[in-house]
mmCIF file of C-alpha atoms and ligand atoms in Angstrom:
data_model
loop_
_atom_site.group_PDB
_atom_site.id
_atom_site.type_symbol
_atom_site.label_atom_id
_atom_site.label_comp_id
_atom_site.label_asym_id
_atom_site.label_seq_id
_atom_site.Cartn_x
_atom_site.Cartn_y
_atom_site.Cartn_z
ATOM 1 C CA MET A 1 81.321 115.964 93.517
ATOM 2 C CA ASN A 2 81.668 116.294 97.298
ATOM 3 C CA ASN A 3 82.368 119.977 96.695
ATOM 4 C CA LYS A 4 85.446 119.136 94.628
ATOM 5 C CA LEU A 5 85.966 120.568 91.165
ATOM 6 C CA ILE A 6 86.662 117.553 88.988
ATOM 7 C CA ILE A 7 88.014 118.284 85.525
ATOM 8 C CA ALA A 8 88.946 115.493 83.138
ATOM 9 C CA GLY A 9 89.720 114.910 79.498
ATOM 10 C CA PRO A 10 92.550 114.276 77.084
ATOM 11 C CA CYS A 11 95.602 116.498 76.770
ATOM 12 C CA THR A 12 94.521 117.092 73.194
ATOM 13 C CA PHE A 13 92.548 115.391 70.439
ATOM 14 C CA GLY A 14 92.750 114.863 66.707
ATOM 15 C CA SER A 15 89.120 114.671 65.622
ATOM 16 C CA TYR A 16 85.562 115.509 66.625
ATOM 17 C CA GLU A 17 84.694 111.804 66.938
ATOM 18 C CA GLU A 18 87.546 111.245 69.372
ATOM 19 C CA ILE A 19 86.664 114.098 71.715
ATOM 20 C CA TYR A 20 82.920 113.433 71.496
ATOM 21 C CA GLU A 21 83.370 109.795 72.500
ATOM 22 C CA ILE A 22 85.447 110.785 75.523
ATOM 23 C CA ALA A 23 83.101 113.623 76.485
ATOM 24 C CA LYS A 24 80.141 111.275 76.491
ATOM 25 C CA GLU A 25 81.867 108.827 78.833
ATOM 26 C CA LEU A 26 82.799 111.640 81.196
ATOM 27 C CA LYS A 27 79.250 112.944 81.215
ATOM 28 C CA ASN A 28 77.949 109.446 82.018
ATOM 29 C CA ARG A 29 80.168 109.513 85.088
ATOM 30 C CA GLY A 30 78.781 112.793 86.352
ATOM 31 C CA ILE A 31 81.849 114.826 85.397
ATOM 32 C CA GLU A 32 80.754 118.395 84.674
ATOM 33 C CA TYR A 33 83.960 119.808 83.229
ATOM 34 C CA LEU A 34 85.599 118.567 80.047
ATOM 35 C CA ARG A 35 89.159 119.713 79.600
ATOM 36 C CA ALA A 36 91.035 119.335 76.336
ATOM 37 C CA GLY A 37 93.736 121.413 74.713
ATOM 38 C CA THR A 38 93.526 122.816 71.219
ATOM 39 C CA PHE A 39 96.221 125.505 71.405
ATOM 40 C CA LYS A 40 99.005 123.325 72.718
ATOM 41 C CA MET A 41 102.198 124.665 74.265
ATOM 42 C CA ARG A 42 104.464 121.823 73.187
ATOM 43 C CA THR A 43 108.114 121.784 74.172
ATOM 44 C CA SER A 44 109.110 120.928 70.610
ATOM 45 C CA PRO A 45 107.724 122.696 67.532
ATOM 46 C CA ASP A 46 107.877 119.293 65.819
ATOM 47 C CA SER A 47 105.198 117.903 68.159
ATOM 48 C CA PHE A 48 101.459 118.056 67.343
ATOM 49 C CA GLN A 49 100.348 121.591 68.127
ATOM 50 C CA GLY A 50 96.628 120.869 68.552
ATOM 51 C CA LEU A 51 93.695 121.515 66.226
ATOM 52 C CA ARG A 52 93.789 125.176 67.275
ATOM 53 C CA GLU A 53 90.707 127.232 66.247
ATOM 54 C CA GLU A 54 89.088 124.278 64.543
ATOM 55 C CA GLY A 55 89.464 122.257 67.745
ATOM 56 C CA LEU A 56 88.085 125.020 69.891
ATOM 57 C CA GLU A 57 84.994 125.213 67.714
ATOM 58 C CA MET A 58 84.569 121.450 68.228
ATOM 59 C CA LEU A 59 84.688 121.931 71.997
ATOM 60 C CA LEU A 60 82.042 124.645 71.769
ATOM 61 C CA LYS A 61 79.870 122.279 69.757
ATOM 62 C CA ILE A 62 80.241 119.600 72.436
ATOM 63 C CA LYS A 63 79.343 122.144 75.101
ATOM 64 C CA GLU A 64 76.106 122.750 73.255
ATOM 65 C CA GLU A 65 75.346 119.140 72.370
ATOM 66 C CA LEU A 66 76.210 117.463 75.674
ATOM 67 C CA GLY A 67 75.850 120.347 78.099
ATOM 68 C CA LEU A 68 79.369 119.849 79.441
ATOM 69 C CA LYS A 69 81.372 122.809 80.675
ATOM 70 C CA ILE A 70 84.535 123.459 78.701
ATOM 71 C CA VAL A 71 87.972 124.096 80.189
ATOM 72 C CA THR A 72 90.762 124.830 77.735
ATOM 73 C CA GLU A 73 94.050 126.644 77.571
ATOM 74 C CA LEU A 74 94.280 129.996 75.797
ATOM 75 C CA THR A 75 97.748 131.149 74.871
ATOM 76 C CA SER A 76 97.412 134.582 73.282
ATOM 77 C CA ILE A 77 95.617 137.868 73.827
ATOM 78 C CA GLU A 78 93.727 137.404 70.529
ATOM 79 C CA GLN A 79 92.465 133.981 71.625
ATOM 80 C CA VAL A 80 91.338 135.416 74.966
ATOM 81 C CA ARG A 81 89.402 138.167 73.161
ATOM 82 C CA LYS A 82 87.805 135.720 70.747
ATOM 83 C CA TYR A 83 87.046 132.730 72.992
ATOM 84 C CA GLY A 84 87.489 133.864 76.592
ATOM 85 C CA SER A 85 83.802 134.532 77.174
ATOM 86 C CA LYS A 86 82.575 131.480 75.271
ATOM 87 C CA ILE A 87 84.308 128.820 77.342
ATOM 88 C CA ASP A 88 83.580 128.051 80.997
ATOM 89 C CA ILE A 89 87.063 128.126 82.469
ATOM 90 C CA ILE A 90 90.202 129.551 80.865
ATOM 91 C CA GLN A 91 93.370 127.619 81.587
ATOM 92 C CA ILE A 92 96.620 129.551 81.734
ATOM 93 C CA GLY A 93 99.414 127.043 81.320
ATOM 94 C CA THR A 94 102.621 126.719 83.254
ATOM 95 C CA ARG A 95 104.658 128.363 80.472
ATOM 96 C CA ASN A 96 102.454 131.440 80.520
ATOM 97 C CA MET A 97 102.271 132.042 84.262
ATOM 98 C CA TYR A 98 104.759 134.883 83.811
ATOM 99 C CA ASN A 99 103.025 136.295 80.705
ATOM 100 C CA TYR A 100 101.625 139.318 82.509
ATOM 101 C CA GLU A 101 100.039 140.940 79.440
ATOM 102 C CA LEU A 102 98.069 137.739 78.840
ATOM 103 C CA LEU A 103 97.083 137.585 82.511
ATOM 104 C CA LYS A 104 95.846 141.174 82.383
ATOM 105 C CA GLU A 105 93.688 140.388 79.351
ATOM 106 C CA VAL A 106 92.130 137.421 81.139
ATOM 107 C CA GLY A 107 91.581 139.715 84.101
ATOM 108 C CA LYS A 108 89.220 141.859 82.045
ATOM 109 C CA LEU A 109 86.729 139.003 81.679
ATOM 110 C CA ASN A 110 84.384 137.370 84.183
ATOM 111 C CA THR A 111 85.240 133.846 83.069
ATOM 112 C CA PRO A 112 86.887 131.753 85.819
ATOM 113 C CA VAL A 113 90.607 131.186 85.325
ATOM 114 C CA ILE A 114 92.793 128.241 86.235
ATOM 115 C CA LEU A 115 96.289 129.585 86.766
ATOM 116 C CA LYS A 116 98.841 126.820 86.599
ATOM 117 C CA ARG A 117 101.993 127.199 88.623
ATOM 118 C CA GLY A 118 105.108 128.085 86.605
ATOM 119 C CA LEU A 119 107.688 125.334 86.175
ATOM 120 C CA SER A 120 109.881 126.648 88.960
ATOM 121 C CA ALA A 121 107.685 129.372 90.411
ATOM 122 C CA THR A 122 107.786 130.199 94.089
ATOM 123 C CA TYR A 123 104.481 130.584 95.928
ATOM 124 C CA ASN A 124 105.074 134.310 95.995
ATOM 125 C CA GLU A 125 105.596 134.545 92.223
ATOM 126 C CA TRP A 126 102.493 132.438 91.633
ATOM 127 C CA ILE A 127 100.332 134.542 93.949
ATOM 128 C CA ASN A 128 101.633 137.712 92.321
ATOM 129 C CA ALA A 129 100.743 136.333 88.893
ATOM 130 C CA ALA A 130 97.195 135.805 90.180
ATOM 131 C CA GLU A 131 97.238 139.387 91.401
ATOM 132 C CA TYR A 132 97.759 140.578 87.795
ATOM 133 C CA ILE A 133 94.455 138.923 86.901
ATOM 134 C CA LYS A 134 92.672 140.169 90.002
ATOM 135 C CA ARG A 135 93.740 143.800 89.586
ATOM 136 C CA GLU A 136 91.838 143.969 86.283
ATOM 137 C CA GLY A 137 88.639 142.888 88.019
ATOM 138 C CA ASN A 138 88.428 139.125 87.538
ATOM 139 C CA THR A 139 88.518 137.561 90.999
ATOM 140 C CA ASN A 140 87.405 134.118 89.891
ATOM 141 C CA ILE A 141 90.853 132.529 90.089
ATOM 142 C CA ILE A 142 91.699 128.920 90.818
ATOM 143 C CA LEU A 143 95.350 128.034 91.324
ATOM 144 C CA CYS A 144 96.585 124.715 89.975
ATOM 145 C CA GLU A 145 99.585 122.868 91.383
ATOM 146 C CA ARG A 146 100.938 120.811 88.476
ATOM 147 C CA GLY A 147 104.340 119.812 89.776
ATOM 148 C CA ILE A 148 107.540 121.801 89.871
ATOM 149 C CA ARG A 149 110.816 121.016 88.196
ATOM 150 C CA GLY A 150 113.010 118.632 90.155
ATOM 151 C CA TYR A 151 116.246 116.819 89.362
ATOM 152 C CA SER A 152 114.939 113.310 88.877
ATOM 153 C CA ASN A 153 114.598 111.928 85.376
ATOM 154 C CA GLU A 154 112.252 109.190 86.512
ATOM 155 C CA THR A 155 109.301 111.517 86.994
ATOM 156 C CA ARG A 156 108.289 114.503 84.909
ATOM 157 C CA ASN A 157 108.033 116.923 87.829
ATOM 158 C CA VAL A 158 107.639 116.885 91.606
ATOM 159 C CA LEU A 159 104.141 117.249 93.045
ATOM 160 C CA ASP A 160 104.319 119.908 95.740
ATOM 161 C CA LEU A 161 101.455 119.000 98.047
ATOM 162 C CA GLN A 162 102.590 121.625 100.526
ATOM 163 C CA ALA A 163 101.228 124.219 98.138
ATOM 164 C CA ILE A 164 97.708 123.231 99.226
ATOM 165 C CA PRO A 165 97.923 124.192 102.908
ATOM 166 C CA TYR A 166 100.129 127.175 102.041
ATOM 167 C CA ILE A 167 97.645 128.643 99.565
ATOM 168 C CA HIS A 168 94.721 127.945 101.883
ATOM 169 C CA LYS A 169 96.425 129.596 104.840
ATOM 170 C CA ASN A 170 97.794 132.629 103.010
ATOM 171 C CA THR A 171 95.258 133.439 100.292
ATOM 172 C CA ASN A 172 91.557 133.172 99.542
ATOM 173 C CA TYR A 173 92.137 131.225 96.338
ATOM 174 C CA LYS A 174 90.994 127.716 95.671
ATOM 175 C CA ILE A 175 93.743 125.303 94.706
ATOM 176 C CA ILE A 176 93.339 122.245 92.528
ATOM 177 C CA VAL A 177 95.941 119.626 91.652
ATOM 178 C CA ASP A 178 97.000 118.211 88.283
ATOM 179 C CA PRO A 179 98.649 114.888 89.178
ATOM 180 C CA SER A 180 99.136 114.007 85.497
ATOM 181 C CA HIS A 181 101.718 116.636 84.543
ATOM 182 C CA ALA A 182 103.221 116.423 88.036
ATOM 183 C CA SER A 183 104.232 112.790 87.772
ATOM 184 C CA GLY A 184 104.228 112.102 84.048
ATOM 185 C CA HIS A 185 103.118 108.513 84.724
ATOM 186 C CA ALA A 186 99.570 107.164 84.572
ATOM 187 C CA TYR A 187 100.313 104.572 87.274
ATOM 188 C CA MET A 188 101.069 107.342 89.804
ATOM 189 C CA VAL A 189 97.964 109.408 89.136
ATOM 190 C CA GLU A 190 95.507 107.518 91.350
ATOM 191 C CA ASP A 191 97.720 107.620 94.451
ATOM 192 C CA MET A 192 98.655 111.270 93.906
ATOM 193 C CA SER A 193 94.986 112.158 93.436
ATOM 194 C CA LYS A 194 94.152 110.503 96.744
ATOM 195 C CA ALA A 195 97.058 112.261 98.442
ATOM 196 C CA SER A 196 95.838 115.602 97.079
ATOM 197 C CA ILE A 197 92.316 114.959 98.341
ATOM 198 C CA ALA A 198 93.746 113.971 101.730
ATOM 199 C CA ALA A 199 95.640 117.282 101.759
ATOM 200 C CA ASN A 200 92.293 119.042 101.201
ATOM 201 C CA CYS A 201 92.723 120.306 97.654
ATOM 202 C CA ASP A 202 89.664 121.926 96.078
ATOM 203 C CA GLY A 203 89.682 119.727 93.017
ATOM 204 C CA LEU A 204 91.598 117.721 90.469
ATOM 205 C CA LEU A 205 92.479 118.171 86.816
ATOM 206 C CA ILE A 206 93.279 114.789 85.331
ATOM 207 C CA GLU A 207 94.296 113.775 81.824
ATOM 208 C CA THR A 208 91.899 111.020 80.825
ATOM 209 C CA HIS A 209 91.236 109.135 77.589
ATOM 210 C CA ILE A 210 89.177 106.068 76.689
ATOM 211 C CA ARG A 211 92.291 104.599 75.072
ATOM 212 C CA PRO A 212 95.227 106.431 76.685
ATOM 213 C CA GLU A 213 97.752 104.813 74.368
ATOM 214 C CA GLU A 214 96.063 106.581 71.438
ATOM 215 C CA SER A 215 96.301 110.028 72.996
ATOM 216 C CA LEU A 216 98.122 112.398 70.646
ATOM 217 C CA CYS A 217 99.871 114.099 73.547
ATOM 218 C CA ASP A 218 100.993 113.046 77.028
ATOM 219 C CA SER A 219 99.767 109.466 76.562
ATOM 220 C CA GLU A 220 102.143 108.083 79.245
ATOM 221 C CA GLU A 221 100.487 110.145 81.966
ATOM 222 C CA THR A 222 96.907 109.753 80.727
ATOM 223 C CA ILE A 223 94.628 107.490 82.769
ATOM 224 C CA ASP A 224 91.837 105.245 81.496
ATOM 225 C CA LEU A 225 88.195 105.321 82.581
ATOM 226 C CA GLU A 226 88.579 102.480 85.093
ATOM 227 C CA THR A 227 91.212 104.454 86.970
ATOM 228 C CA LEU A 228 89.054 107.579 86.800
ATOM 229 C CA ASP A 229 86.149 105.583 88.289
ATOM 230 C CA ARG A 230 88.291 104.538 91.240
ATOM 231 C CA ILE A 231 89.341 108.147 91.861
ATOM 232 C CA ILE A 232 85.724 109.328 91.645
ATOM 233 C CA ASN A 233 84.651 106.652 94.127
ATOM 234 C CA TYR A 234 87.413 107.671 96.499
ATOM 235 C CA ILE A 235 86.273 111.304 96.341
ATOM 236 C CA LYS A 236 82.673 110.306 96.985
ATOM 237 C CA GLU A 237 83.678 108.244 99.998
ATOM 238 C CA ASN A 238 85.928 110.880 101.558
HETATM 239 C C1 PEP B 301 98.278 120.745 79.789
HETATM 240 O O1 PEP B 301 97.452 120.999 80.672
HETATM 241 O O2 PEP B 301 98.103 119.883 78.904
HETATM 242 C C2 PEP B 301 99.563 121.444 79.877
HETATM 243 C C3 PEP B 301 100.290 121.717 78.803
HETATM 244 O O3 PEP B 301 99.875 121.725 81.133
HETATM 245 P P1 PEP B 301 101.072 122.585 81.768
HETATM 246 O O4 PEP B 301 100.849 123.982 81.303
HETATM 247 O O5 PEP B 301 100.872 122.388 83.232
HETATM 248 O O6 PEP B 301 102.353 121.974 81.274
HETATM 249 MN MN1 MN B 302 99.144 117.549 78.756
#
């Protein structure tokens, strides 16, 4: 879509029917990449942890049935060995940016990797984390700015748009933006997506659900399809 990598989907899902219904709507809109988590890195162990292996198998089934590309987070070396070559893009989450053994394992594959910025990581730490992947041979790395920890309780994180020109000027990596985890509020996602496009990001990763209020995780920051349509139109026009 206008040379932008557009990745959408729910934070997680609870059944095949739920993820299939969403995937179909995304496909109808020309979205190529479905993102959904099955190995969730939840802050509390009491929160829903994702459908794990069972969920990942569902995503692989959708890949086959609908021809969508699958983006999902892998959180352990064993998962990378088992699923890393079957999915289209491996997501390394913010909590694992410093997990260098995991990064090295991902580096042994050819599968593209989205490396999310650590919660309070400097640009230098983030770029060095990417270097751990690159040194093993995998150069297909996309950095993802997903907000850094601030001091305001009103938003989840602070979207650091300056990361975009910095990464472009100082590295050869592509950088995409996740406005959902950055703000924590669905009503901010459209404006922050537009701002990211204006700052020349290489793509967006947006938490999307047909019925956001039903999302099992991160429902407050999940946008509906109407909002996604407006963002897509904006990208097409710019
Ligand atoms: C997610 O993408 O749902 C997620 C957990 O993101 P992050 O690692 O940025 O918190
Ligand atoms: Mn999420």
